Structure formats: C-alpha cells, structure tokens
XYZ file of N, CA and C in Angstrom:
678
model
N 0.834 -1.311 -0.198
C 0.174 0.010 0.048
C 0.517 1.132 -0.308
N 0.470 2.105 -0.957
C 1.272 3.638 -1.098
C 0.871 4.113 0.324
N 1.510 5.237 0.564
C 0.890 6.348 2.124
C 0.995 7.054 1.060
N -0.110 8.030 1.323
C -0.611 9.455 1.086
C 0.126 10.298 1.697
N 0.806 11.661 1.229
C 1.291 12.473 1.835
C 1.351 12.640 3.090
N -0.315 12.598 3.460
C -0.981 13.341 4.782
C -0.433 11.796 5.502
N -1.160 11.092 5.386
C -0.220 9.192 5.704
C 0.964 9.091 6.391
N 1.974 9.964 5.303
C 3.067 9.908 5.358
C 3.585 10.846 6.728
N 3.262 11.873 6.989
C 3.687 12.890 7.517
C 3.416 12.182 9.019
N 1.868 11.452 9.632
C 0.801 11.331 10.430
C 1.773 10.149 10.543
N 2.407 9.605 9.863
C 2.963 8.137 10.582
C 4.698 8.501 10.771
N 5.007 9.601 10.689
C 6.150 10.648 10.738
C 6.542 10.429 11.980
N 5.174 11.659 11.910
C 5.629 12.296 13.477
C 5.483 11.459 14.136
N 6.567 12.041 15.564
C 6.501 11.494 17.246
C 7.055 12.636 18.118
N 6.865 11.615 19.478
C 7.503 13.178 20.484
C 8.961 12.809 20.281
N 9.678 13.910 19.858
C 10.791 14.285 20.143
C 11.500 15.426 21.417
N 12.757 14.447 22.264
C 12.748 14.728 23.588
C 14.718 15.159 23.417
N 14.812 15.164 22.613
C 16.555 16.589 22.227
C 16.122 17.041 21.226
N 17.051 17.883 20.769
C 16.672 19.495 19.555
C 18.362 19.527 19.846
N 18.707 19.962 18.644
C 19.814 20.945 18.190
C 19.417 22.165 18.796
N 20.581 22.868 17.855
C 20.659 24.125 18.622
C 19.902 25.035 18.046
N 19.445 24.691 16.934
C 19.749 25.559 15.723
C 17.940 26.279 16.070
N 17.905 27.758 15.266
C 17.037 28.490 15.925
C 16.201 28.086 14.775
N 14.590 28.316 15.287
C 13.765 28.331 14.998
C 13.207 29.779 13.855
N 13.281 30.529 12.871
C 13.020 31.550 12.317
C 11.788 31.990 12.106
N 11.382 32.921 12.700
C 10.048 33.600 13.198
C 9.292 33.061 12.143
N 9.166 33.556 10.569
C 9.082 33.458 9.477
C 8.562 32.178 9.528
N 8.852 30.651 9.492
C 8.872 29.423 10.286
C 7.293 29.068 11.088
N 8.245 29.857 12.088
C 6.952 29.944 13.182
C 5.757 30.182 13.236
N 5.677 31.312 12.865
C 4.183 31.971 12.122
C 3.407 30.587 10.939
N 4.244 30.306 9.924
C 3.705 29.281 8.506
C 3.359 28.351 9.607
N 3.923 28.240 10.925
C 3.063 26.730 11.457
C 1.735 27.068 12.405
N 1.812 28.200 13.094
C 0.985 28.655 13.491
C -0.382 28.697 12.831
N 0.441 29.577 11.340
C -1.758 29.652 10.470
C -1.649 28.160 10.085
N -1.052 26.990 9.705
C -1.495 25.672 9.553
C -2.346 25.323 10.460
N -1.453 25.333 12.294
C -2.097 25.281 13.438
C -4.000 25.577 13.047
N -4.078 26.846 12.807
C -5.699 27.589 12.965
C -6.095 27.827 12.265
N -5.237 26.965 10.790
C -6.453 25.675 9.749
C -7.257 24.443 10.483
N -6.939 24.335 11.300
C -7.634 22.773 12.067
C -9.592 23.730 12.074
N -10.507 22.355 11.995
C -11.842 22.930 12.187
C -11.974 23.107 13.835
N -12.998 24.135 13.881
C -13.979 24.445 14.804
C -15.126 24.852 14.834
N -16.371 24.038 16.758
C -17.682 24.796 16.372
C -17.464 25.962 16.060
N -18.827 26.396 15.930
C -19.229 27.663 15.379
C -17.987 28.687 14.553
N -16.422 28.230 14.467
C -15.338 28.851 13.769
C -14.768 29.299 15.048
N -14.826 28.869 16.447
C -14.682 29.991 17.905
C -13.216 29.887 17.421
N -11.986 28.738 17.486
C -11.472 29.174 17.114
C -10.519 29.108 18.374
N -10.707 28.373 19.519
C -10.561 28.366 20.661
C -8.739 28.261 21.098
N -8.100 28.839 21.911
C -6.598 28.886 22.031
C -6.208 29.505 21.758
N -4.877 30.154 22.461
C -3.840 30.939 22.295
C -2.374 30.100 22.458
N -1.666 30.516 21.424
C 0.278 30.216 21.731
C 0.576 31.139 22.165
N 1.551 31.190 23.046
C 2.255 32.060 23.504
C 4.204 31.345 22.884
N 4.566 31.667 22.107
C 5.878 31.371 21.374
C 6.737 31.515 22.386
N 8.596 31.027 23.005
C 9.102 31.865 23.757
C 10.310 31.370 23.348
N 11.484 31.842 22.809
C 13.117 31.187 22.367
C 13.557 32.433 23.715
N 15.075 31.972 23.178
C 16.195 32.377 23.414
C 15.732 32.493 25.478
N 15.954 33.983 25.673
C 16.229 34.328 27.066
C 15.229 34.131 27.827
N 13.930 34.678 27.446
C 12.283 34.450 26.980
C 12.342 33.170 28.019
N 12.536 32.613 27.622
C 12.587 30.457 27.235
C 13.333 30.320 27.979
N 14.427 30.487 28.303
C 15.020 30.055 29.501
C 14.869 30.238 30.891
N 14.025 31.321 30.620
C 13.617 31.986 32.160
C 12.433 31.539 32.799
N 11.532 30.955 31.421
C 10.476 30.459 32.028
C 10.853 28.604 32.606
N 11.877 28.281 31.800
C 12.547 26.908 32.457
C 13.167 27.366 33.676
N 13.978 27.763 33.948
C 14.795 28.104 35.376
C 13.344 28.016 36.131
N 12.347 28.932 35.710
C 11.053 29.016 36.914
C 10.453 28.166 37.144
N 9.996 27.308 35.778
C 9.300 25.967 35.971
C 10.380 24.482 36.782
N 11.209 24.748 36.495
C 12.242 24.059 36.974
C 12.189 24.166 38.692
N 12.244 25.017 38.756
C 12.518 25.840 40.622
C 11.570 25.216 41.005
N 10.616 25.094 40.888
C 9.063 24.923 41.243
C 9.024 23.053 41.308
N 9.185 22.248 40.308
C 9.093 20.922 39.724
C 10.676 20.949 41.229
N 11.457 21.500 41.480
C 12.896 20.955 42.240
C 12.419 21.165 43.868
N 11.727 22.047 43.804
C 11.402 22.688 45.405
C 10.174 21.686 45.456
N 9.385 20.481 45.200
C 8.650 19.510 45.304
C 7.670 19.966 45.878
N 7.166 21.599 45.375
C 5.941 22.070 45.768
C 4.511 21.096 44.786
N 3.735 21.130 45.478
C 2.656 19.745 44.425
C 2.125 20.863 43.384
N 1.187 19.478 43.064
C 0.769 20.631 41.431
C -0.006 21.116 41.925
N -0.133 21.811 40.521
C -1.007 22.952 40.846
C -1.957 22.814 39.635
N -2.499 21.756 38.587
C -3.568 21.480 37.579
C -4.548 22.064 38.027
N -5.229 22.824 36.456
C -6.702 23.450 37.004
C -7.518 22.518 36.261
N -7.346 21.668 35.479
C -7.751 20.590 34.755
C -7.319 19.241 35.231
N -8.163 18.066 34.965
C -7.678 16.886 34.876
C -7.470 16.137 34.062
N -6.191 16.168 33.410
C -5.334 15.545 32.194
C -5.584 13.960 32.142
N -6.005 12.809 33.439
C -5.799 12.028 33.094
C -6.914 11.197 34.301
N -7.664 9.502 33.179
C -8.864 9.560 34.309
C -8.819 9.253 35.997
N -9.033 9.694 37.113
C -8.873 9.345 38.375
C -10.402 8.461 39.085
N -9.277 7.543 39.454
C -8.728 6.163 39.056
C -8.253 6.368 37.613
N -7.380 5.431 37.671
C -6.777 5.264 36.111
C -6.909 3.653 35.986
N -7.683 3.559 34.843
C -8.409 2.060 34.674
C -6.750 1.000 34.408
N -6.980 0.286 34.715
C -5.550 -0.875 34.791
C -5.853 -1.324 33.208
N -6.189 -1.460 32.389
C -5.621 -1.134 30.650
C -4.792 0.002 30.851
N -5.264 1.094 30.636
C -4.682 2.420 30.844
C -3.236 2.264 31.580
N -3.567 1.980 32.582
C -2.205 1.904 33.307
C -1.507 0.818 32.900
N -1.219 0.270 32.152
C -0.397 -0.833 31.403
C 0.159 -0.111 30.005
N -0.493 0.729 29.543
C 0.100 1.434 28.226
C 0.631 2.599 28.781
N 0.012 3.446 30.086
C 0.923 4.101 30.733
C 2.917 3.845 30.905
N 2.345 2.570 31.363
C 3.772 1.779 32.035
C 4.488 1.563 31.051
N 4.167 1.594 29.550
C 4.927 0.945 28.298
C 5.876 1.934 27.633
N 4.852 2.608 28.168
C 5.596 3.786 27.422
C 6.504 4.748 27.717
N 6.582 4.229 29.324
C 7.591 5.069 30.361
C 8.845 4.220 30.213
N 8.539 2.999 30.289
C 9.214 1.909 29.773
C 10.188 2.098 29.090
N 9.019 2.172 28.082
C 10.330 2.577 26.739
C 11.451 3.638 26.328
N 10.553 4.792 27.151
C 11.316 5.987 27.080
C 12.669 5.386 27.632
N 12.628 5.659 29.121
C 13.367 5.463 30.295
C 14.737 4.208 29.634
N 14.401 3.412 29.235
C 15.113 1.992 28.518
C 16.587 2.874 27.496
N 15.290 3.547 26.457
C 16.185 4.164 25.512
C 17.609 5.548 26.416
N 17.463 5.310 27.444
C 18.058 6.351 28.022
C 19.463 5.449 29.484
N 18.840 3.895 29.004
C 18.953 3.299 30.362
C 19.375 3.688 31.519
N 18.079 3.960 31.927
C 17.297 4.179 33.780
C 16.940 3.339 33.875
N 17.047 2.441 34.828
C 16.423 1.308 35.442
C 15.234 2.293 36.417
N 14.441 0.824 36.497
C 13.300 1.223 37.089
C 13.573 1.733 38.047
N 14.306 1.464 38.684
C 14.398 1.824 40.533
C 15.407 3.134 40.809
N 15.748 3.436 39.600
C 17.017 4.925 40.004
C 15.929 5.907 39.229
N 15.206 6.216 40.651
C 13.558 7.517 41.189
C 15.100 8.208 40.639
N 16.157 8.419 40.908
C 16.696 10.089 40.889
C 16.437 10.743 39.580
N 16.862 9.120 38.704
C 17.491 9.807 37.102
C 16.139 9.927 36.338
N 15.009 9.328 36.629
C 14.044 9.834 36.260
C 13.166 10.340 36.218
N 13.241 11.190 37.285
C 13.249 12.732 38.096
C 13.498 13.526 37.114
N 15.005 13.028 37.149
C 15.685 13.873 36.212
C 15.956 14.707 35.130
N 15.083 13.175 33.940
C 14.838 13.021 32.860
C 13.348 13.998 32.919
N 11.955 13.467 33.741
C 11.109 14.277 33.872
C 11.366 15.494 33.513
N 12.470 15.900 34.124
C 11.809 17.791 35.050
C 12.372 18.075 33.727
N 13.275 17.738 32.317
C 13.362 18.184 31.492
C 12.114 18.846 30.452
N 10.869 18.162 30.956
C 9.631 18.842 30.436
C 9.538 20.640 30.514
N 9.977 20.372 31.921
C 10.401 21.572 32.362
C 10.747 22.813 31.787
N 11.622 22.488 30.948
C 12.856 23.196 30.529
C 12.760 22.825 28.979
N 11.605 22.558 28.544
C 10.720 22.107 27.101
C 11.889 21.206 26.043
N 12.902 20.433 26.914
C 13.486 19.728 26.460
C 14.614 20.302 25.927
N 14.919 21.725 26.377
C 16.375 21.805 25.743
C 16.088 22.658 24.238
N 14.404 22.447 23.221
C 14.017 23.540 22.211
C 14.829 24.385 22.561
N 14.702 25.042 20.824
C 15.439 26.340 20.714
C 13.969 27.157 20.873
N 12.216 26.515 21.034
C 11.171 27.048 20.737
C 10.223 26.232 21.595
N 9.955 27.070 22.924
C 8.885 27.028 23.829
C 7.939 27.767 23.281
N 6.307 26.776 23.112
C 4.964 27.294 23.375
C 4.385 26.960 24.991
N 3.719 28.010 25.306
C 2.710 27.666 26.202
C 1.476 28.359 25.727
N 0.148 27.286 25.955
C -0.940 27.053 24.988
C -1.646 27.114 25.731
N -2.777 28.133 26.471
C -4.048 28.614 26.497
C -5.298 28.369 26.306
N -5.808 28.409 26.896
C -7.360 28.553 26.750
C -8.208 29.397 27.097
N -9.761 30.074 26.554
C -10.013 31.019 27.624
C -10.837 30.138 28.709
N -10.523 30.289 29.670
C -11.620 29.624 31.037
C -13.317 29.573 30.617
N -14.232 30.124 30.254
C -14.904 30.155 29.697
C -15.413 29.059 28.243
N -14.356 28.817 27.738
C -14.706 27.915 26.777
C -15.301 26.433 26.758
N -16.016 26.056 26.830
C -16.839 24.571 26.938
C -15.848 23.364 26.494
N -16.074 22.085 26.838
C -15.021 20.708 26.959
C -14.857 20.218 25.678
N -15.992 20.513 24.846
C -15.520 20.328 23.136
C -14.845 21.647 22.420
N -14.533 22.567 23.581
C -13.917 23.507 22.830
C -12.636 23.231 22.828
N -12.199 22.477 24.069
C -10.614 21.461 24.811
C -10.042 20.649 23.541
N -11.533 20.040 22.743
C -11.280 19.198 21.141
C -10.321 19.669 20.053
N -11.379 21.043 20.186
C -11.094 22.004 18.762
C -9.795 22.435 19.100
N -8.925 22.669 19.910
C -7.713 22.917 20.456
C -6.717 22.020 20.162
N -7.341 20.539 20.627
C -6.324 19.094 20.204
C -5.693 19.511 18.738
N -7.547 19.615 18.202
C -7.293 19.606 17.340
C -6.135 20.537 16.436
N -6.213 21.996 16.686
C -5.030 22.589 15.864
C -3.879 22.105 16.648
N -3.715 21.338 17.729
C -2.275 21.279 18.647
C -1.781 20.056 17.103
N -2.550 18.845 16.814
C -1.910 18.248 15.491
C -2.000 18.734 14.390
N -2.686 19.757 14.421
C -2.508 20.441 12.975
C -0.463 21.089 12.972
N -0.521 21.978 13.991
C 0.602 22.572 14.612
C 1.631 21.364 14.318
N 1.599 20.396 14.974
C 1.857 19.055 14.759
C 2.777 18.747 13.557
N 1.942 18.059 12.738
C 1.674 17.668 11.403
C 2.482 18.880 10.770
N 2.127 19.948 10.580
C 2.625 21.008 9.753
C 4.479 21.392 10.096
N 4.426 21.588 11.217
C 5.945 21.408 11.715
C 6.977 20.075 11.125
N 6.090 18.499 10.759
C 6.886 17.715 10.664
C 7.348 18.456 9.039
N 6.197 18.554 8.361
C 6.229 18.945 6.824
C 7.862 19.741 7.125
N 7.351 20.727 7.545
C 8.917 21.645 7.113
C 10.020 21.329 8.138
N 10.105 20.086 8.151
C 11.158 19.355 8.299
C 11.777 19.367 9.925
N 10.771 19.735 11.070
C 10.312 20.315 12.403
C 10.189 19.038 13.567
N 10.373 18.856 14.422
C 10.219 18.234 15.140
C 9.398 19.096 16.565
N 8.492 18.205 17.200
C 7.426 18.493 18.071
C 7.505 17.570 19.175
N 7.167 18.224 20.458
C 6.550 17.125 21.339
C 5.569 17.586 22.630
N 4.447 17.314 22.850
C 3.393 17.827 23.276
C 4.114 17.417 25.103
N 3.398 18.850 25.929
C 4.549 18.570 27.029
C 3.046 18.835 27.832
N 2.586 18.141 28.682
C 1.638 18.275 29.164
C 1.897 17.993 30.600
N 2.836 18.018 31.129
C 3.183 18.209 32.184
C 3.083 19.973 32.890
N 3.291 20.686 31.726
C 3.826 21.699 32.000
C 2.556 22.111 33.266
N 1.537 21.250 33.027
C 0.147 22.170 33.615
C 0.261 21.501 34.948
N 1.583 21.291 35.707
C 1.987 20.789 37.134
C 1.786 22.113 37.932
N 2.201 22.595 36.846
C 3.476 24.180 37.482
C 2.223 25.439 36.792
N 0.813 25.437 36.170
C 0.046 26.365 35.516
C 0.336 27.278 36.262
N 0.534 27.691 37.401
C 0.001 29.438 38.441
C 1.790 29.694 37.742
N 2.727 29.151 37.398
C 4.788 29.565 37.378
C 4.115 29.844 36.366
N 3.553 29.243 35.047
C 3.928 29.322 33.849
C 2.367 31.245 34.026
N 1.592 30.951 34.290
C 0.697 31.955 33.970
C 1.777 33.272 34.606
N 1.363 33.572 35.729
C 2.150 34.036 36.240
C 4.103 34.823 35.940
N 4.593 33.511 35.316
C 5.671 34.363 34.626
C 5.230 34.758 33.491
N 4.702 34.946 32.681
C 4.085 35.440 31.487
C 3.245 36.124 31.067
N 2.897 36.965 32.818
C 1.555 37.573 32.925
C 0.682 37.571 32.379
N 0.133 36.187 32.130
C -0.956 35.983 31.030
C -2.407 37.052 31.933
N -3.628 36.779 30.934
C -4.726 37.286 31.444
C -5.532 36.644 32.454
N -6.090 36.741 33.745
C -6.704 35.651 34.540
C -7.604 35.044 34.065
N -8.141 35.112 32.489
C -8.965 34.164 32.189
C -8.138 33.032 31.459
N -7.515 33.578 31.042
C -6.112 32.427 30.190
C -6.200 31.273 31.276
N -6.334 30.132 30.578
C -6.187 28.816 31.475
C -4.734 28.070 30.770
N -3.257 27.927 31.101
C -2.489 27.116 30.563
C -3.025 25.634 31.099
N -3.240 25.462 29.584
C -2.832 23.629 29.139
C -2.253 22.616 29.033
N -1.253 23.387 27.947
C -0.010 22.158 28.149
C 1.121 23.278 27.090
N 2.132 22.901 26.778
C 2.971 22.907 26.338
C 3.821 22.048 25.171
N 4.468 23.155 24.493
C 4.934 22.688 22.921
C 6.721 22.922 23.038
N 6.998 21.522 22.033
C 8.512 22.348 22.204
C 8.882 21.756 20.374
N 9.546 22.782 20.242
C 9.569 22.947 18.939
C 11.112 23.081 18.756
N 11.760 22.819 17.633
C 13.067 23.087 17.018
C 13.701 21.304 16.098
N 14.355 21.433 15.501
C 14.802 20.460 14.966
C 15.561 19.464 15.644
N 15.187 17.455 15.623
C 15.909 17.002 16.141
C 17.225 16.443 15.845
N 17.469 15.955 17.104
C 19.160 15.711 17.530
C 18.810 13.960 16.818
N 19.488 13.795 15.640
C 19.568 12.548 15.271
C 20.254 11.515 15.612
N 21.418 12.373 17.027
C 22.509 11.429 17.389
C 21.685 10.907 18.623
N 20.679 11.450 19.252
C 19.745 11.144 20.778
C 19.149 9.836 20.912
N 19.521 9.346 21.671
C 18.848 7.780 21.439
C 17.141 7.622 21.492
N 17.285 8.956 22.869
C 15.546 9.150 22.771
C 14.755 9.211 21.618
N 15.162 10.005 20.904
C 13.842 10.246 19.537
C 14.125 9.206 18.643
N 14.561 8.210 19.623
C 14.127 7.007 18.466
C 13.153 5.850 18.819
N 12.752 6.626 20.018
C 11.657 5.699 20.952
C 9.827 6.276 19.888
N 9.752 4.550 19.907
C 7.782 4.698 19.407
C 7.247 3.841 20.129
N 6.074 4.663 20.876
C 5.182 3.918 21.406
C 4.291 3.382 20.016
N 3.637 1.577 20.677
C 2.286 1.235 19.743
C 1.551 2.065 19.887
N 0.624 1.587 18.537
C -0.680 2.818 18.443
C -1.732 1.227 18.173
N -2.895 1.536 18.643
C -3.638 0.346 18.940
C -4.167 0.025 17.157
N -4.658 -1.084 16.628
C -4.921 -1.538 15.670
C -7.022 -1.058 15.692
N -6.992 -0.350 14.329
C -8.694 -0.168 14.342
C -9.095 -0.888 14.904
N -9.143 -2.591 14.753
C -9.633 -3.811 15.334
C -10.335 -3.419 17.269
N -9.317 -2.224 17.796
C -9.370 -2.457 18.790
C -10.188 -1.159 19.729
N -10.215 -0.327 18.740
C -11.155 1.123 18.881
C -11.679 1.367 17.841
N -12.690 0.692 16.956
C -13.948 0.623 16.119
C -14.636 0.087 15.911
N -16.051 0.488 15.499
C -16.696 -0.789 14.698
C -17.291 -0.534 13.556
N -17.313 -1.195 12.799
C -17.167 -1.472 11.191
C -18.947 -1.961 10.895
N -19.734 -1.054 10.613
C -21.134 -1.774 10.439
C -21.827 -1.790 9.305
N -21.988 -2.547 8.415
C -22.717 -1.874 7.148
C -21.707 -2.223 6.021
N -20.481 -2.871 6.450
C -19.175 -2.398 5.425
C -19.237 -3.964 4.435
N -18.650 -4.343 3.746
C -18.586 -5.822 2.967
C -16.864 -5.855 2.904
C-alpha cells in the first residue's frame, strides 16, 4: 500500500525529546501557526492561544518551572488530564510508554533520581529552541478543548512537513500557576500544556523511541461494510 502525503507525515510524527541548537526563524513559526489555526472548530470559535518563547525568555521560564518542580511543591493543574483512578488497561499503556522512554536512556526502573531528572526536562522544553505555552479561555466548554487538540495536531503535522520536530508537554500544567504568573497572562487564560519545537537531534537515542498504537479493530466498530 502506497501512503498518501498526509499519511506519511502522520506516521512520521513522533514525540522528540532532544533537539539541536538550530534556531527556528519567526517566519517559520508563523507559518506553522497558520497551519495550526486551519484546524476545524465549532462555530469557528478557534479556541486557544499560543505563547511562543525562545532564547532568554524561554530560558527564564524554564528556570522558573524547574525550580518549582525541584522544590517539591504539589501540582497546581487546573484541569484533570488523566482519569482518576487510572483503569488497569490504561495504566499498562502508561507503563509501557515510560519503560520504552527510560530504557532508551539506560535508566533503570528503580533509579528514581534519574527518572525525576529526565522528567524535569519537560519544564525546560527539552532544550528545544522554541517553547510554546498553550492556553484557552476559562469560559470555553469541553468541546473547545477538543477543537484546541485538533489545532495542536495540525501544528505538529505542519512542523513535521517543514522538517521540524515537536513534543507535547502536558507536564507544564503541573505548575500552570508558575507559567501564568511568569508570562503575566490575563486572568481569563487557563494554561493547558506546553509544546517543544525545533530540529530533532539525530544522534540522541531518546528520539528513536516509538510507542505502539492500537489497531482499528481495538477501538472502532464497522457496520454495513462488505
């Protein structure tokens, strides 16, 4: 089967956690954002805002988030990312993803310090040249989070097509208040997640990690097909 250009980009895209120092020109960033905003949204509300940082502003935010994480302060997320409690079958997927990541880095199951150190790289946007803080208006409904998710996927695919790599950073919401205050965001903006953007480091072992995806038979039903 020959893949379409869209399929090629979708299957090529994966989370990258090590980047080169090559900067992302503003023109490229704007081009990627235009593609992201092309995603569909109910009533064309186009929910979500994207706050892009690079160089000193990015380093400053990363330092603030890292300090918060290392101080052991409890999470201050304003919305629930994972189900509570996590069903067993989903917990197994979570464990498998974590095992693949840490194994690629040679980090053992019981090396808590090394695992924490790797996790804290989320707060430095994995040293990508561009970090994006994604927000949404607090009054938006749950459906608007779905629309924002489509915009984020469009951003990732557009970046992939331009030779860039990305990694969504849900962990940013663990210290959403730090990001909110540091960026002096309006009170009505809720911090949803972060995004790392840049060129993938081809030598980094962590970038070879791929997580498995369910087959259609596992998540879809087919009725009336021959």
